[in-house]
XYZ file of C-alpha atoms in Angstrom:
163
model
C 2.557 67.798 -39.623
C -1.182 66.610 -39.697
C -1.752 62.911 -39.263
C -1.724 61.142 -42.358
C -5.135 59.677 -43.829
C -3.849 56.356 -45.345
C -5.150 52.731 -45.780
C -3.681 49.868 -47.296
C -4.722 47.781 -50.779
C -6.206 44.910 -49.872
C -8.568 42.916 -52.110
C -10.496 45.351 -54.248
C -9.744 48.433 -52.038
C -7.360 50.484 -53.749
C -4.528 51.712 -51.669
C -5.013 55.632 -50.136
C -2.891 58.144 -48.898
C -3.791 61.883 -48.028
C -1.561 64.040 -45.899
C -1.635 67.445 -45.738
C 2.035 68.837 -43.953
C 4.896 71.388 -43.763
C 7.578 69.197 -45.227
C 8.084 69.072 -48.199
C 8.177 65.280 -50.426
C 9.651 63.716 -52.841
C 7.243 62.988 -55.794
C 9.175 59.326 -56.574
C 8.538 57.891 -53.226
C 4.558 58.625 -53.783
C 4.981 56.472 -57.264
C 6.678 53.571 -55.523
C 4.516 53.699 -52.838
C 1.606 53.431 -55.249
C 3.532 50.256 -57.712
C 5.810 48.473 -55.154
C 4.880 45.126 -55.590
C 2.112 45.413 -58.111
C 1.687 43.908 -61.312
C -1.521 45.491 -62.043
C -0.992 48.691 -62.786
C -0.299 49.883 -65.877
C -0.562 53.878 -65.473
C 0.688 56.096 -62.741
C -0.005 59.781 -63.647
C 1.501 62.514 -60.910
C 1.292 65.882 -61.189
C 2.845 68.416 -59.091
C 2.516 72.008 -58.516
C 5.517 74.305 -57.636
C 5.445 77.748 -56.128
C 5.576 80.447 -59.364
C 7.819 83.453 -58.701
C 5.128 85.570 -60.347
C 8.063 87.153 -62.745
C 10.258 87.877 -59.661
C 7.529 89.688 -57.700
C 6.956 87.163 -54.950
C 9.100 85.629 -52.178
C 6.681 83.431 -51.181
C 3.420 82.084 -50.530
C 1.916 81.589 -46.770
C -0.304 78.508 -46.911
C -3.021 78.276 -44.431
C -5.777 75.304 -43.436
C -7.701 74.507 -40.749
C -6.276 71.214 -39.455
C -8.491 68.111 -39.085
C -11.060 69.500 -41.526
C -8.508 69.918 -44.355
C -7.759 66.611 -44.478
C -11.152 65.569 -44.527
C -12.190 67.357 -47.340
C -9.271 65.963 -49.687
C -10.055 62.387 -48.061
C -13.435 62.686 -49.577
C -12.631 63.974 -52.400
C -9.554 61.335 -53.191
C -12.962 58.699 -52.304
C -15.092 60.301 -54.549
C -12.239 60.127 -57.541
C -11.538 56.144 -55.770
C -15.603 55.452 -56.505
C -15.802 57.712 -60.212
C -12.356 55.729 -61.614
C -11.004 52.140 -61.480
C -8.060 53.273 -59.710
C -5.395 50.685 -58.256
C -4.436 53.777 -55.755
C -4.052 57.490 -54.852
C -1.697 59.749 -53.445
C -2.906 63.303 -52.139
C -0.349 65.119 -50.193
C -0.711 69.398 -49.587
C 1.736 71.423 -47.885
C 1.059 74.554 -45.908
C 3.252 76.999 -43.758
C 5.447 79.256 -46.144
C 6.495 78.281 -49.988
C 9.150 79.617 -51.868
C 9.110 79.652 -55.419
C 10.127 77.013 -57.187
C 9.284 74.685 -54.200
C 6.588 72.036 -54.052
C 2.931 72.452 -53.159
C 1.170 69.588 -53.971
C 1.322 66.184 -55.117
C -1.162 63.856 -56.843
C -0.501 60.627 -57.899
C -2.873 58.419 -59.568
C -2.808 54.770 -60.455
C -4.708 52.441 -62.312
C -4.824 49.484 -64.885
C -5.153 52.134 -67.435
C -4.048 55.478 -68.154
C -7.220 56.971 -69.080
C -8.618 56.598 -65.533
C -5.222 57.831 -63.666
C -5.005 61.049 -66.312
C -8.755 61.692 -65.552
C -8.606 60.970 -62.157
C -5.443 62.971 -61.501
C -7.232 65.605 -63.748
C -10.282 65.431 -61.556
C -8.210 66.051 -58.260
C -6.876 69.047 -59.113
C -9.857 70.825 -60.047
C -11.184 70.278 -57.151
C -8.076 71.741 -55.286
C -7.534 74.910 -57.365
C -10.856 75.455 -56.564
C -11.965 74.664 -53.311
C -9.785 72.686 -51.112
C -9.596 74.327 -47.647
C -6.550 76.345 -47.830
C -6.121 80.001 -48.462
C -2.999 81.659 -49.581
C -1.179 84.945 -48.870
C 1.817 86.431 -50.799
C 4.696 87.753 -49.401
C 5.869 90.258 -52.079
C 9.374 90.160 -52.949
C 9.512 94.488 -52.489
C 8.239 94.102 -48.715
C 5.358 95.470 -49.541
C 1.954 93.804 -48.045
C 0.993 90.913 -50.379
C -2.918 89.651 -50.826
C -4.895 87.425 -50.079
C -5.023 84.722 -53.434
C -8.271 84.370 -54.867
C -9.745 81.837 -56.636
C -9.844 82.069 -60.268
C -12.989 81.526 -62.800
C -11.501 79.617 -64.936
C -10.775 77.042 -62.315
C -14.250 77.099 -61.395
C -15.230 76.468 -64.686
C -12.983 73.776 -64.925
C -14.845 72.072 -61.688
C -18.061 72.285 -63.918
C -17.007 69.344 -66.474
C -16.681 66.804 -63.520
């Protein structure tokens, strides 16, 4: 597991958490890490994406990252969204190693005063990581065959555009 990119709220900084691991999480805990004790938030948005089957023709996907410099791109992205949105706090966590379908990939969680910031916010976030967070993706074909390489789509590099 990579080391954990976290800080605590205190005062006007929001609270932060980025993590980019193997294991696998539990979408809840990320919520009550990001309302336990609060009484100023009034949104939390999460979002997470799951490992498609691709109509039964994959097994899995193999995620890959370069340690240290994953994490540092999502940690500046997560302070870009901090600095764009009046967030109360943000939860980034990205798995790698290998994915079955129907298991977790990634998390974002997004709180705020307000739900318009957490839903853009949130929103924001995952444009950026369809598109170009550090991690590439093989599939491992369900026949045995040799899977390929994922590539990045347009359309969620048209997406980025708006932001």
């Amino acid at each position: 597991m990579s080391a954990p990119v976290s800080q605590q709220a205190s005062g006007d900084r929001p609270l932060l958490s980025v993590r980019v691991q193997a294991e696998d999480f539990d979408p809840a805990e990320a919520g009550a890490l990001l309302t336990r004790g609060r009484r100023d938030v009034g949104a939390l948005v999460t979002f997470t994406g799951l490992c498609r089957d691709e109509q039964g023709r994959l097994a899995a996907l193999e995620l890959e990252h370069f340690p240290g410099m994953a994490e540092e791109q999502l940690t500046r992205i997560a302070e870009e969204a901090l600095a764009r949105w009046p967030l109360t706090g943000l939860v980034v966590i990205h798995r790698h190693g290998r994915i079955a379908p129907g298991a977790n990939i990634v998390l974002v969680a997004a709180a705020s005063s307000h739900r318009q910031a957490a839903f853009e916010a949130a929103d924001f976030l995952m444009d950026y990581l369809k598109s170009r967070a550090p991690f590439w993706k093989k599939e491992i074909l369900a026949d045995g065959s040799a899977g390929s390489w994922v590539a990045a789509r347009q359309t969620d590099e048209d997406r980025l555009t708006r932001w």
